[in-house]
Coordinates of C-alpha atoms in Angstrom, one line a residue:
X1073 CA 108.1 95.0 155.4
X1074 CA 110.3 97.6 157.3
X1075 CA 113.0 94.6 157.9
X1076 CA 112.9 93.8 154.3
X1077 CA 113.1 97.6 153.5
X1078 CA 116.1 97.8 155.7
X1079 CA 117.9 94.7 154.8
X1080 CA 117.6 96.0 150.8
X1081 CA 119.3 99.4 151.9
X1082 CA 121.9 97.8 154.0
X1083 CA 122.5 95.4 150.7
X1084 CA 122.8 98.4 148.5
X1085 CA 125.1 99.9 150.4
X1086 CA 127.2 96.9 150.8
X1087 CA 127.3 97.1 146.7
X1088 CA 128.7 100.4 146.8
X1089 CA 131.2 100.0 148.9
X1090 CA 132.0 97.0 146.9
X1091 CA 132.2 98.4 144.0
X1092 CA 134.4 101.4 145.2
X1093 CA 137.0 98.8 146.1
X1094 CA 136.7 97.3 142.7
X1095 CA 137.4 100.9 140.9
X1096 CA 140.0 101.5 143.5
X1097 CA 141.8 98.3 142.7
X1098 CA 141.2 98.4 138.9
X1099 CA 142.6 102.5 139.5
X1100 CA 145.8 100.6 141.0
X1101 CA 146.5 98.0 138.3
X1102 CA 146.4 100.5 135.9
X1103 CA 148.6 103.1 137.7
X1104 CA 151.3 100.5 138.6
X1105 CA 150.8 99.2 134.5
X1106 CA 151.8 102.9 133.4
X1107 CA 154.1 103.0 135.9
X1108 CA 155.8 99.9 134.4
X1109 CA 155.6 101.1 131.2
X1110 CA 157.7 104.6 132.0
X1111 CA 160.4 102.2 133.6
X1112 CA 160.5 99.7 130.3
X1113 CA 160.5 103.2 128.6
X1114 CA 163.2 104.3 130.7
X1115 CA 165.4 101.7 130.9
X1116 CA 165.3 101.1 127.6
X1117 CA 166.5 104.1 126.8
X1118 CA 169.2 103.6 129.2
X1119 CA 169.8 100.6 127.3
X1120 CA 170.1 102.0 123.8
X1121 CA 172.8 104.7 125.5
X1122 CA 174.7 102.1 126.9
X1123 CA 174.7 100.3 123.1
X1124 CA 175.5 103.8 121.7
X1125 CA 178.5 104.0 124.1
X1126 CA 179.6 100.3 122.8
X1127 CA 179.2 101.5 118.8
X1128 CA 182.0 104.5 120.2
X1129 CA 184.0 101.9 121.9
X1130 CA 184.4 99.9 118.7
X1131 CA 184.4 102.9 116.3
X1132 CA 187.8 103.9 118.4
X1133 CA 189.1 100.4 118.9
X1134 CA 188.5 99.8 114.9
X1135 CA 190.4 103.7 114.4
X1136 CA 193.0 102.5 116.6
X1137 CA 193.4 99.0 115.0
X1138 CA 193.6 100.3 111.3
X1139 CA 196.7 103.5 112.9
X1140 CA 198.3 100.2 114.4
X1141 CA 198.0 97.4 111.3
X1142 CA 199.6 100.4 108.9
X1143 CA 202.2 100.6 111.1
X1144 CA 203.3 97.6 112.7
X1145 CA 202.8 95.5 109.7
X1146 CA 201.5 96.9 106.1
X1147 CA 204.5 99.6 105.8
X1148 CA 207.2 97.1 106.9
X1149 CA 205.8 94.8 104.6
X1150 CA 205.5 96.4 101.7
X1151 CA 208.8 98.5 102.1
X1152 CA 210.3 94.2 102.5
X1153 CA 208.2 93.8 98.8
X1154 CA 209.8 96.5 97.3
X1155 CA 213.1 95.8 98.4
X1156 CA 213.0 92.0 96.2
X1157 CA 212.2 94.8 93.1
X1158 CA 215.8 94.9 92.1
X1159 CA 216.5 91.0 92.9
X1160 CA 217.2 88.5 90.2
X1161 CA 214.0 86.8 89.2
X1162 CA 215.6 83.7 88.8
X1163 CA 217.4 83.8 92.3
X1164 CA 215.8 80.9 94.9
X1165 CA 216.0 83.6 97.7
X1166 CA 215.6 87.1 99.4
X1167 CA 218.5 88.9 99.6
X1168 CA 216.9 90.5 102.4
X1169 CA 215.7 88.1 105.1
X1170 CA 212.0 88.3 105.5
X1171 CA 210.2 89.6 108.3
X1172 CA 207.9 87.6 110.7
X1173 CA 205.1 89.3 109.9
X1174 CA 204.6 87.7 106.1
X1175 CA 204.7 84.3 105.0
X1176 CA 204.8 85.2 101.5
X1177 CA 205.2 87.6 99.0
X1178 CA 202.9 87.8 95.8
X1179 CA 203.0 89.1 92.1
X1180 CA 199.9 89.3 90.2
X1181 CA 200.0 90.2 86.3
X1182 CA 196.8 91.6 85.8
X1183 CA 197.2 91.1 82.1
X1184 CA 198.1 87.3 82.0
X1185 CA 197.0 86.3 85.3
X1186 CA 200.0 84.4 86.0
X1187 CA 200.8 84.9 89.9
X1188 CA 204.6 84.6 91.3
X1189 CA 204.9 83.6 94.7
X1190 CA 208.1 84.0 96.6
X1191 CA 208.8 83.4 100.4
X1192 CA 209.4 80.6 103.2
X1193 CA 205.9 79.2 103.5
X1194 CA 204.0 78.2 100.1
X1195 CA 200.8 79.0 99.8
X1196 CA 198.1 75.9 98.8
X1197 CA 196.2 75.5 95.6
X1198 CA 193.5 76.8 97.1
X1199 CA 194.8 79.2 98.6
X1200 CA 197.0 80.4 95.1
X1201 CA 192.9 80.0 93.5
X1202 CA 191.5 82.4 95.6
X1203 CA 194.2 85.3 96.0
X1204 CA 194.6 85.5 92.0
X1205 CA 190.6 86.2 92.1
X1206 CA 190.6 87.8 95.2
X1207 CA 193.2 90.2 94.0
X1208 CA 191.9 90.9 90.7
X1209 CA 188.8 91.7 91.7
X1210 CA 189.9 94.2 94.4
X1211 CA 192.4 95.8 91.9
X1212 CA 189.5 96.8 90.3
X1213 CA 187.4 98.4 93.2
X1214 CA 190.8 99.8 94.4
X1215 CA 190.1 103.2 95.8
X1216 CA 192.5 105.9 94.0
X1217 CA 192.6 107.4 97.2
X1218 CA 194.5 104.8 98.8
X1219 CA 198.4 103.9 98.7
X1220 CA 197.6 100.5 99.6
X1221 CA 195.0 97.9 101.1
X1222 CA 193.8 94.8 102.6
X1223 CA 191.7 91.6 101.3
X1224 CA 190.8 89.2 103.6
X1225 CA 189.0 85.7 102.9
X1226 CA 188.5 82.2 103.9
X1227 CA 189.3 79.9 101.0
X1228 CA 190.3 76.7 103.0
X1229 CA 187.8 77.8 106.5
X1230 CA 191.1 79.8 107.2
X1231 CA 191.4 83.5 107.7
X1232 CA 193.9 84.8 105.1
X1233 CA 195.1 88.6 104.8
X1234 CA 197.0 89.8 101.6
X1235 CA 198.7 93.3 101.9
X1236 CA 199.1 95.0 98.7
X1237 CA 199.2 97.7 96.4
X1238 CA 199.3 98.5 92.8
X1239 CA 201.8 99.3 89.9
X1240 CA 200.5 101.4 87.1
X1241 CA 201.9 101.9 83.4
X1242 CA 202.6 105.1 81.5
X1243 CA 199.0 105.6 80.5
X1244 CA 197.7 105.1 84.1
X1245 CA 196.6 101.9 84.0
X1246 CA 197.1 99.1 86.5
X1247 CA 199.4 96.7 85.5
X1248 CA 200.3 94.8 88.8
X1249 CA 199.4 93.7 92.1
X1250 CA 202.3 93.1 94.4
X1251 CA 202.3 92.2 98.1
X1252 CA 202.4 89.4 101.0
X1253 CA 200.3 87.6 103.1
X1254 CA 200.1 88.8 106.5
X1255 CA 201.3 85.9 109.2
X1256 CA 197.9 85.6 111.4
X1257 CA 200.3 85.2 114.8
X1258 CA 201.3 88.5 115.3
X1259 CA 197.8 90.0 114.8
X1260 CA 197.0 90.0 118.5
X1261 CA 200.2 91.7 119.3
X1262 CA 199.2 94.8 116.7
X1263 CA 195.5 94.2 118.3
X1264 CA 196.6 94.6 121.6
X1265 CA 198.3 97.4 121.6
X1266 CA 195.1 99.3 119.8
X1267 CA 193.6 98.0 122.8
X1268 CA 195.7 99.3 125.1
X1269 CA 194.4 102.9 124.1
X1270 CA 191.8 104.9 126.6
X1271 CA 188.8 103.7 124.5
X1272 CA 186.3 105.5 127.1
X1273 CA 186.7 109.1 128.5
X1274 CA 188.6 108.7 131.6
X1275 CA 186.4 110.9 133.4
X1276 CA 183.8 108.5 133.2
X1277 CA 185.7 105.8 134.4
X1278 CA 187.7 107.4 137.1
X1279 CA 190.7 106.4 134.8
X1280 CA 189.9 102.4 134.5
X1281 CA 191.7 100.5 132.2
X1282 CA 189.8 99.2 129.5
X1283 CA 190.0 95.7 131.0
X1284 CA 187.5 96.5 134.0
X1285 CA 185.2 98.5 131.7
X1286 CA 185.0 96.5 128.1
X1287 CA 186.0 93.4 126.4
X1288 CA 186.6 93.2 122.5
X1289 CA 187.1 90.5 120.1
X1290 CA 188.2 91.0 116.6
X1291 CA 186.8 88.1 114.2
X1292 CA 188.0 86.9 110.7
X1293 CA 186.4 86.4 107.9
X1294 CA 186.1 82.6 108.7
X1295 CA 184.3 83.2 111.5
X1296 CA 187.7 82.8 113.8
X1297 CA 189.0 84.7 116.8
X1298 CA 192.2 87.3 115.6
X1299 CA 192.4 88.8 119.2
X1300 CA 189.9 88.5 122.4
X1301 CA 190.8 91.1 125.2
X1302 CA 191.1 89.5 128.8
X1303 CA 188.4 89.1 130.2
X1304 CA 185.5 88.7 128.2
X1305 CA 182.1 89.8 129.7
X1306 CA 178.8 88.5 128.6
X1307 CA 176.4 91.7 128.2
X1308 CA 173.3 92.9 126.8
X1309 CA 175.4 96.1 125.9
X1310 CA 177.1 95.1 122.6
X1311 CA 178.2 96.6 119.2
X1312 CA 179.5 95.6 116.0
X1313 CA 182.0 98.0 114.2
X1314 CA 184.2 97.0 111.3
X1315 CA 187.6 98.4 110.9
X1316 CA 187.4 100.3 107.2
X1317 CA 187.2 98.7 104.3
X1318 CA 190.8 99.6 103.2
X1319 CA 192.0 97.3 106.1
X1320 CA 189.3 94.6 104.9
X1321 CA 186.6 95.2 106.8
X1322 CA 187.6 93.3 109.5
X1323 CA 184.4 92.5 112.4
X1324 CA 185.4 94.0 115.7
X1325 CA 182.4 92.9 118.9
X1326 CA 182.4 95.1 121.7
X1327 CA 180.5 94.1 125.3
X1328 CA 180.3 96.7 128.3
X1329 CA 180.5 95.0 131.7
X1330 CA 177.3 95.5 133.3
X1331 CA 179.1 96.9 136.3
X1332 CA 179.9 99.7 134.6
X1333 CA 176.7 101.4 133.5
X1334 CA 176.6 102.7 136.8
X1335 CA 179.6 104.7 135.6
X1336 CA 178.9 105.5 131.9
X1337 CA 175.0 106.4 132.6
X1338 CA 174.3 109.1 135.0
X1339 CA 172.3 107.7 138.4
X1340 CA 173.0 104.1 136.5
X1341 CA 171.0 101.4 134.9
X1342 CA 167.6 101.8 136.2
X1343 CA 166.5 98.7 138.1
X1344 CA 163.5 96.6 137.0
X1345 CA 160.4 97.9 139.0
X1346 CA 158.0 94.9 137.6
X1347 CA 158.9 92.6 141.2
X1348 CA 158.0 95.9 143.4
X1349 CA 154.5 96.7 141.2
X1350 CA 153.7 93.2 140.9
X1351 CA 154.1 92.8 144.6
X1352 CA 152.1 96.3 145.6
X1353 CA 149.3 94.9 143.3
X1354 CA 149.3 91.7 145.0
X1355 CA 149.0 93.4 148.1
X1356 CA 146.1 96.1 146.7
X1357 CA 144.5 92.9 145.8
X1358 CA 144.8 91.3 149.1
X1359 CA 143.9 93.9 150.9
X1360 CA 140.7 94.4 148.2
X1361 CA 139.9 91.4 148.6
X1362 CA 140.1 91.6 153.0
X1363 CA 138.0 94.4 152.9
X1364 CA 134.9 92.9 150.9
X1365 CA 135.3 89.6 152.5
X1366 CA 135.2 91.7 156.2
X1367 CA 132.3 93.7 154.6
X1368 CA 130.3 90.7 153.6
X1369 CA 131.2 88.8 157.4
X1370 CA 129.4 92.3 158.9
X1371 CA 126.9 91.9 156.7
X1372 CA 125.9 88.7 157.8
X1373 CA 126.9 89.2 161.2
X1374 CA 124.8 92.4 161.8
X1375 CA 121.7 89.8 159.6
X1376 CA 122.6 87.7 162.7
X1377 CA 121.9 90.0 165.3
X1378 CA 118.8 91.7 163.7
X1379 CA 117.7 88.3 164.2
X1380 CA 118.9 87.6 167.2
X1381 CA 116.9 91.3 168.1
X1382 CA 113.3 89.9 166.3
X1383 CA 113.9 86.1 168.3
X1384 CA 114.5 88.2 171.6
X1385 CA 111.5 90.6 171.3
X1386 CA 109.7 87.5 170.5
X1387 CA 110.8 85.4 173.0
X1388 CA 110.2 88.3 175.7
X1389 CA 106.5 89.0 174.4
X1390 CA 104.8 85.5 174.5
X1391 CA 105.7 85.4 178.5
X1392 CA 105.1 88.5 179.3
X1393 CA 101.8 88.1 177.2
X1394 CA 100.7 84.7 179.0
X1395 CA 101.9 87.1 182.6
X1396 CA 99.8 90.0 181.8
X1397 CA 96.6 87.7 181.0
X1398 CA 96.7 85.4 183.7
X1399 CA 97.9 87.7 186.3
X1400 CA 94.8 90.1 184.8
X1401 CA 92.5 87.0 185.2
X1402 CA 93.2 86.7 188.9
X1403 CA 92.9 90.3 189.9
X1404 CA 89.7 90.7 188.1
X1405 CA 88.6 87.6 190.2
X1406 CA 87.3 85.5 186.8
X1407 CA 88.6 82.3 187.8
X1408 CA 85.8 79.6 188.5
X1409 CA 87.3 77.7 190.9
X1410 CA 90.6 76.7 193.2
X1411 CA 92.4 75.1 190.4
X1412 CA 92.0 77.4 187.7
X1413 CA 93.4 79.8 190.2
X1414 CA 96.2 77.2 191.0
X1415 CA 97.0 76.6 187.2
X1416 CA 97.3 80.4 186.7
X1417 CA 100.1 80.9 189.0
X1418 CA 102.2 77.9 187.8
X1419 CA 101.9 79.4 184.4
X1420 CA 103.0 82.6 185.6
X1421 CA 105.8 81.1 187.3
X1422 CA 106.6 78.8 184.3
X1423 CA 106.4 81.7 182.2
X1424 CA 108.4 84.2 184.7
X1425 CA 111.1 81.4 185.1
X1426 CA 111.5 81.4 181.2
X1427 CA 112.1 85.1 181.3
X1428 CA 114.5 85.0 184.1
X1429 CA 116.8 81.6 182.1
X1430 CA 116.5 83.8 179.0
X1431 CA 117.6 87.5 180.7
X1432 CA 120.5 85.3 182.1
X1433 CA 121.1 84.1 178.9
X1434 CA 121.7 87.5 177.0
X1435 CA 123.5 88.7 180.1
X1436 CA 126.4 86.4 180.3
X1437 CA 126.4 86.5 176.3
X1438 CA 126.9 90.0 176.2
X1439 CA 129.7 89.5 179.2
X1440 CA 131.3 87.3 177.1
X1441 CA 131.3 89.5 173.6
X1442 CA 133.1 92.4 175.9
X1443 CA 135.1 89.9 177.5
X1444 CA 133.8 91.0 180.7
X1445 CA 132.6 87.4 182.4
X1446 CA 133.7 87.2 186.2
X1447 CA 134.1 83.6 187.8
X1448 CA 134.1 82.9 191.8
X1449 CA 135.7 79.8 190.9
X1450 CA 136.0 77.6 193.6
X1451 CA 135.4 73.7 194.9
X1452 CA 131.8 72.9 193.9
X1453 CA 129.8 69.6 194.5
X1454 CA 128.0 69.5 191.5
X1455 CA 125.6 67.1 192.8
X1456 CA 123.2 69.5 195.1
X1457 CA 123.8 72.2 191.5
X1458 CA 122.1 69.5 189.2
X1459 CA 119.4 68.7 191.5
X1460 CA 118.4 72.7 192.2
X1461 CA 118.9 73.1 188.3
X1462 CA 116.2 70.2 187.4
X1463 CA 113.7 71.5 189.7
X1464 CA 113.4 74.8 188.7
X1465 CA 113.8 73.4 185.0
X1466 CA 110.6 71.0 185.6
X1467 CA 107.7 73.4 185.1
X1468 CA 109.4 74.3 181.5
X1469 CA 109.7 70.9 180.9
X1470 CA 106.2 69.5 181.6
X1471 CA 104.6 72.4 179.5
X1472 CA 105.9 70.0 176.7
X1473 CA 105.6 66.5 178.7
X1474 CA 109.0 65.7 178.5
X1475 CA 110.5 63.5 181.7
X1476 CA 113.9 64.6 182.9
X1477 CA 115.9 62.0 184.5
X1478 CA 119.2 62.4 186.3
X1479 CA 121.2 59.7 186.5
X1480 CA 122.4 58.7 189.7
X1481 CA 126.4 60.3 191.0
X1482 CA 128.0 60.5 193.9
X1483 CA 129.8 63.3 194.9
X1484 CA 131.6 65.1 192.2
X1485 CA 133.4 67.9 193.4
X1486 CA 134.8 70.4 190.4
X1487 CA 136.8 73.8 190.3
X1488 CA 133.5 75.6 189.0
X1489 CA 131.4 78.7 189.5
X1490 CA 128.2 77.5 190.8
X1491 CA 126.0 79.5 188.9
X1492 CA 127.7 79.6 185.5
X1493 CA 127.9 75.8 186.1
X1494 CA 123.7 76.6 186.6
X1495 CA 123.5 78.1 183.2
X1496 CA 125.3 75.3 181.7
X1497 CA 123.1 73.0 182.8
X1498 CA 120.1 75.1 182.2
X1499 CA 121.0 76.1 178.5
X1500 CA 121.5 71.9 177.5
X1501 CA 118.1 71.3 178.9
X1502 CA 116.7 74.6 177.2
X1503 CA 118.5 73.3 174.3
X1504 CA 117.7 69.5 174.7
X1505 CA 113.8 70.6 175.2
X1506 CA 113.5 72.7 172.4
X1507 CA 114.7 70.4 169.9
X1508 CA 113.1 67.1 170.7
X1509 CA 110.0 66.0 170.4
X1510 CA 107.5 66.1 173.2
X1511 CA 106.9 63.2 175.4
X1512 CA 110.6 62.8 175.4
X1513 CA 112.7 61.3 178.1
X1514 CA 115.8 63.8 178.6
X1515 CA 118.5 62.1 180.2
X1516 CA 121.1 64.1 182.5
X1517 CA 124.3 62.8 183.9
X1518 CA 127.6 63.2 185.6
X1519 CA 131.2 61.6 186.0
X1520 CA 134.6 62.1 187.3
X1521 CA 137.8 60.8 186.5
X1522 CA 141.7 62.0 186.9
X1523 CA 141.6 65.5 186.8
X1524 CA 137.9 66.6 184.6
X1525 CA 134.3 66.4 185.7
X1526 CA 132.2 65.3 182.2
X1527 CA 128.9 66.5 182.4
X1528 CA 126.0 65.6 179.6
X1529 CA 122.5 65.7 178.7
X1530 CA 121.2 63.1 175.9
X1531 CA 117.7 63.9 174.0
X1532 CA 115.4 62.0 171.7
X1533 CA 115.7 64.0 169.1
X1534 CA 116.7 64.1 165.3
X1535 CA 120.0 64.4 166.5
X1536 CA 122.7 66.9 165.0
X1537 CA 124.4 66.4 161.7
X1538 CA 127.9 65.7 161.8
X1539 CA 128.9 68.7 159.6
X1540 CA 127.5 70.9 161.8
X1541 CA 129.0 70.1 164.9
X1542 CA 131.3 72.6 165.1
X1543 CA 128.6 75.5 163.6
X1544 CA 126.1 74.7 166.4
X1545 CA 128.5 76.7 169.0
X1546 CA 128.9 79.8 167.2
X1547 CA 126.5 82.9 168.2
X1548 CA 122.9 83.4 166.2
X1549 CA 123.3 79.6 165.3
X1550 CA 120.6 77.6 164.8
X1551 CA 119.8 74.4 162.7
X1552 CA 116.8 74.9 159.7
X1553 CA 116.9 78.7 159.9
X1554 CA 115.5 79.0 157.0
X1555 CA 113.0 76.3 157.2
X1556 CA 109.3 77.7 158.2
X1557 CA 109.0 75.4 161.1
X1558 CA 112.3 75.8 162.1
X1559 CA 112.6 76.3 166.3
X1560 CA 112.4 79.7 167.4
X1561 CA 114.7 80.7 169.9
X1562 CA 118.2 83.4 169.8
X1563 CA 120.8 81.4 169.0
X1564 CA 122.9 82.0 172.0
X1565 CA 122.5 79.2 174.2
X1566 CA 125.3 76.9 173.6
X1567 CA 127.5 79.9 172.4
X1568 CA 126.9 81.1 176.1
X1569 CA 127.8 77.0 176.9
X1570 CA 131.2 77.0 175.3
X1571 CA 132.4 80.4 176.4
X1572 CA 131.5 79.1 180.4
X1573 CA 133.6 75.7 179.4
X1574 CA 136.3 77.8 178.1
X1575 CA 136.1 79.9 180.7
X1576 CA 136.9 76.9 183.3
X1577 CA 139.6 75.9 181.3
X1578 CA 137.2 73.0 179.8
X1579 CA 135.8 72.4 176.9
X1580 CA 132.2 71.2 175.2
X1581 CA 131.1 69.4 172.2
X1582 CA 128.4 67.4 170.8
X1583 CA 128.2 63.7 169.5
X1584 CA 125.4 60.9 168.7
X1585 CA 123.8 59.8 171.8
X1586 CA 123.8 56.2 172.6
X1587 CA 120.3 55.9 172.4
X1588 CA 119.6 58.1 169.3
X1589 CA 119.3 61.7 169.2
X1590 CA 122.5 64.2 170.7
X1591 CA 124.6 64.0 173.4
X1592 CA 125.9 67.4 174.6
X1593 CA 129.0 67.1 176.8
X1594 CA 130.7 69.6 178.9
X1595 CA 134.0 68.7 180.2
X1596 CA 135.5 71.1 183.4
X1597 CA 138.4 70.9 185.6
X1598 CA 138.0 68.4 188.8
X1599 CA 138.6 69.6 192.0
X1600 CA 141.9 68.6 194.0
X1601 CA 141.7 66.2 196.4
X1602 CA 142.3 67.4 200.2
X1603 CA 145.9 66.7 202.3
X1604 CA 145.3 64.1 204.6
X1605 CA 145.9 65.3 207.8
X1606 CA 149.5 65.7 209.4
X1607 CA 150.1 62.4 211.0
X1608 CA 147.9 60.4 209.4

């Protein structure tokens, strides 16, 4: 009841701790989630400044654009119109030669409709279609305000600009539109040089052109490219501006290099922290999941050596029991006869040998668990060993009638400690005994070949599953623990086995025996053979 007690305690605490680690996890994913969130937050808003400085970019390109249009091409046009005002009608050309910047020049009547064309290039029917509409229709939203304007359109999935302004009667009224088309190859020259203006505050840049900062593109109304700066970044930090409507409206795209937030936002573009969180939560988790995992192996481990404790105290009371009563029977003189006396001693000595094998035992485990095992290695004939080892084994054997047979050898000599080679032997029969049913023939042998001494003892037993070939070594390991008739013993006889192989720089491990049951092998390190004699 007071193990049970214990065991319930020692299971509750356990669940604490466990759940602490849980809460402390959980506590870290959502720290490193708010975390990620005030990054998002902040680099969005980083992000929005940087888009903000992109709409001022193309706010000043577009300012710049509409200064330069007016006066590298609408005043010298329009100054080129008025000049034909005093020309003969009738006369096939200028008198002035036209400059590059027009292909034609236009006359709408607003009354009749009828629209006069003069000029080197001709425009198409379609073309002629959509100015007389285009024009009328802007005469009309014409902006008193203004001296002159710009309509822009796409009638044949070409951009086309007109230039033009209005002539008025006495009473006010709009009587004509008069103006040219604007020849689309020298846009990026007037482009260009808007361009070339200081579009962001130098002392952000360090005085950078505008090349190594920003690229802009300025797009017709057919969807066509009027002038693209060199080079052109790709970048999440654009803006769309239009140059004003007076100048048609025209779509100018700005893109910030992504180089240069570093310079227009103060300590930068703030990097993404989800790699560096995702990472730390990994790790949180990893180290969670460790600590339970450790928790639940000490758990089992310290089940292990409570009983290992309950298997020792039980193992050292039924000897020292059967000690106390014979060895009381014979002082108090209540044997009946020679042989009654004679049967009490060997089961005192049967029993006192058992205590000794099993004191050994839980010495040269606990030597090994503080690595603190100390061999006298040295050449060993193994033969004399085995023969000592099976005589003092034979009283514990015949309490359960079982025959131990050696199998003949001749000499074997090994690199061994004598007396951990002794406990070896003693734990396999110990082992070999316990396990196998009584009558049973136990079978011990020996071999050598290049370089190893094999060692083994075969019993009659169940034998050992093949899946737990490997778990059989480990400490507090025994087979059908949990069964009620399971073998009672402390689970540290062939750990104790192992660690003496290993020790030797040999090894052990179990298989089927050839005539049913297990075959426990130890393997250990041959000696070498002498020099033969100088001379020889």
């Amino acid at each position: 009841m007071k193990n049970l007690k214990k065991s319930r305690s020692q299971e509750g605490r356990a669940g604490f701790v466990v759940v602490l680690l849980l809460l402390t996890l959980g506590l870290t994913a959502v720290l490193a989630y708010e975390a990620q969130t005030a990054a998002r937050s902040h680099r969005a808003a980083t992000t929005s400044a940087l888009s903000d400085h992109a709409a001022f970019v193309g706010w000043q390109f577009a300012d710049h654009a509409a200064a330069k249009l007016d006066h590298k091409i609408v005043t010298p046009g329009l100054l080129y119109v008025m000049s034909l005002e005093d020309a003969p009608r009738d006369q096939a050309a200028p008198l002035v030669e036209p400059p590059s910047i027009l292909r034609y020049v236009f006359r709408l009547d607003l009354a009749s409709g009828s629209l006069a064309v003069r000029g080197p290039q001709q425009p198409s029917d379609a073309v002629r279609a959509w100015a007389r509409e285009a024009l009328a229709v802007a005469a009309r939203d014409f902006d008193p305000e203004w001296d002159h304007a710009i309509v822009a359109g796409a009638p044949d999935e070409r951009s086309h600009l007109l230039v033009y302004d209005l002539e008025y009667d006495k009473s006010g009224d709009a009587r004509t539109v008069r103006g040219f088309e604007v020849e689309e190859s020298k846009l990026p020259y007037v482009f260009s040089l808007a361009y070339g203006y200081p579009l962001v505050p130098p002392s952000l840049t360090g005085g950078a052109d505008n090349s190594e900062v920003l690229s802009v593109q300025v797009l017709g109304p057919a969807g066509d490219t009027l002038f693209a700066s060199e080079p052109q970044y790709a970048s999440d930090f654009t803006a769309t501006e239009h140059i004003s409507d007076q100048h048609a409206g025209l779509a100018v795209e700005v893109a910030l290099r992504f180089e240069s937030a570093d310079a227009l936002i103060i300590r930068g573009l703030p990097p993404s922290r989800l790699p560096l969180l995702l990472g730390l939560l990994i790790l949180a988790g990893g180290l969670v999941a460790a600590a339970i995992f450790v928790l639940r192996r000490e758990m089992e481990f310290a089940q292990l050596r409570a009983d290992f404790v309950s298997n020792v105290s039980h193992e050292l009371r039924t000897p020292l029991a059967q000690i106390r009563m014979f060895a009381e029977t014979l002082l108090l003189g209540r044997v009946r006869s020679d042989d009654e006396r004679r049967r009490g001693l060997e089961i005192i000595d049967k029993e006192a040998r058992r205590l000794s094998h099993l004191v050994a035992n839980i010495l040269a485990f606990s030597r090994a668990e503080r690595n603190g095992t100390r061999l006298n290695i040295e050449p060993t004939e193994l033969s004399p060993q085995l023969s000592e080892v099976l005589d003092a084994f034979a009283p514990l054997a015949s309490a359960k009638g079982v025959t131990i047979r050696g199998e003949p050898v001749g000499d074997v000599v090994a690199e061994v400690d004598a007396s951990a080679v002794r406990q070896i032997i003693l734990n396999l029969l110990d082992n070999a005994v316990k396990y196998g049913p009584e009558g049973q023939t136990v079978t011990v042998g020996m071999e050598q070949a290049v370089g190893r001494v094999k060692l083994w003892v075969d019993d009659e037993g169940p034998g050992v599953p093949r899946e737990k070939w490997t778990d059989i070594w480990k400490p507090f390991s025994r087979l059908n623990r949990e069964n009620e008739n399971a073998v009672a013993g402390t689970g540290i006889g062939l750990s104790v086995v192992r660690e003496l192989a290993t020790q030797h720089n040999g090894r052990a491990w179990v298989e089927d025996s050839p005539g049913g049951g297990a075959r426990f092998v130890v393997e250990l390190p041959a000696a070498a053979p002498e020099p033969a004699p100088a001379g020889a």
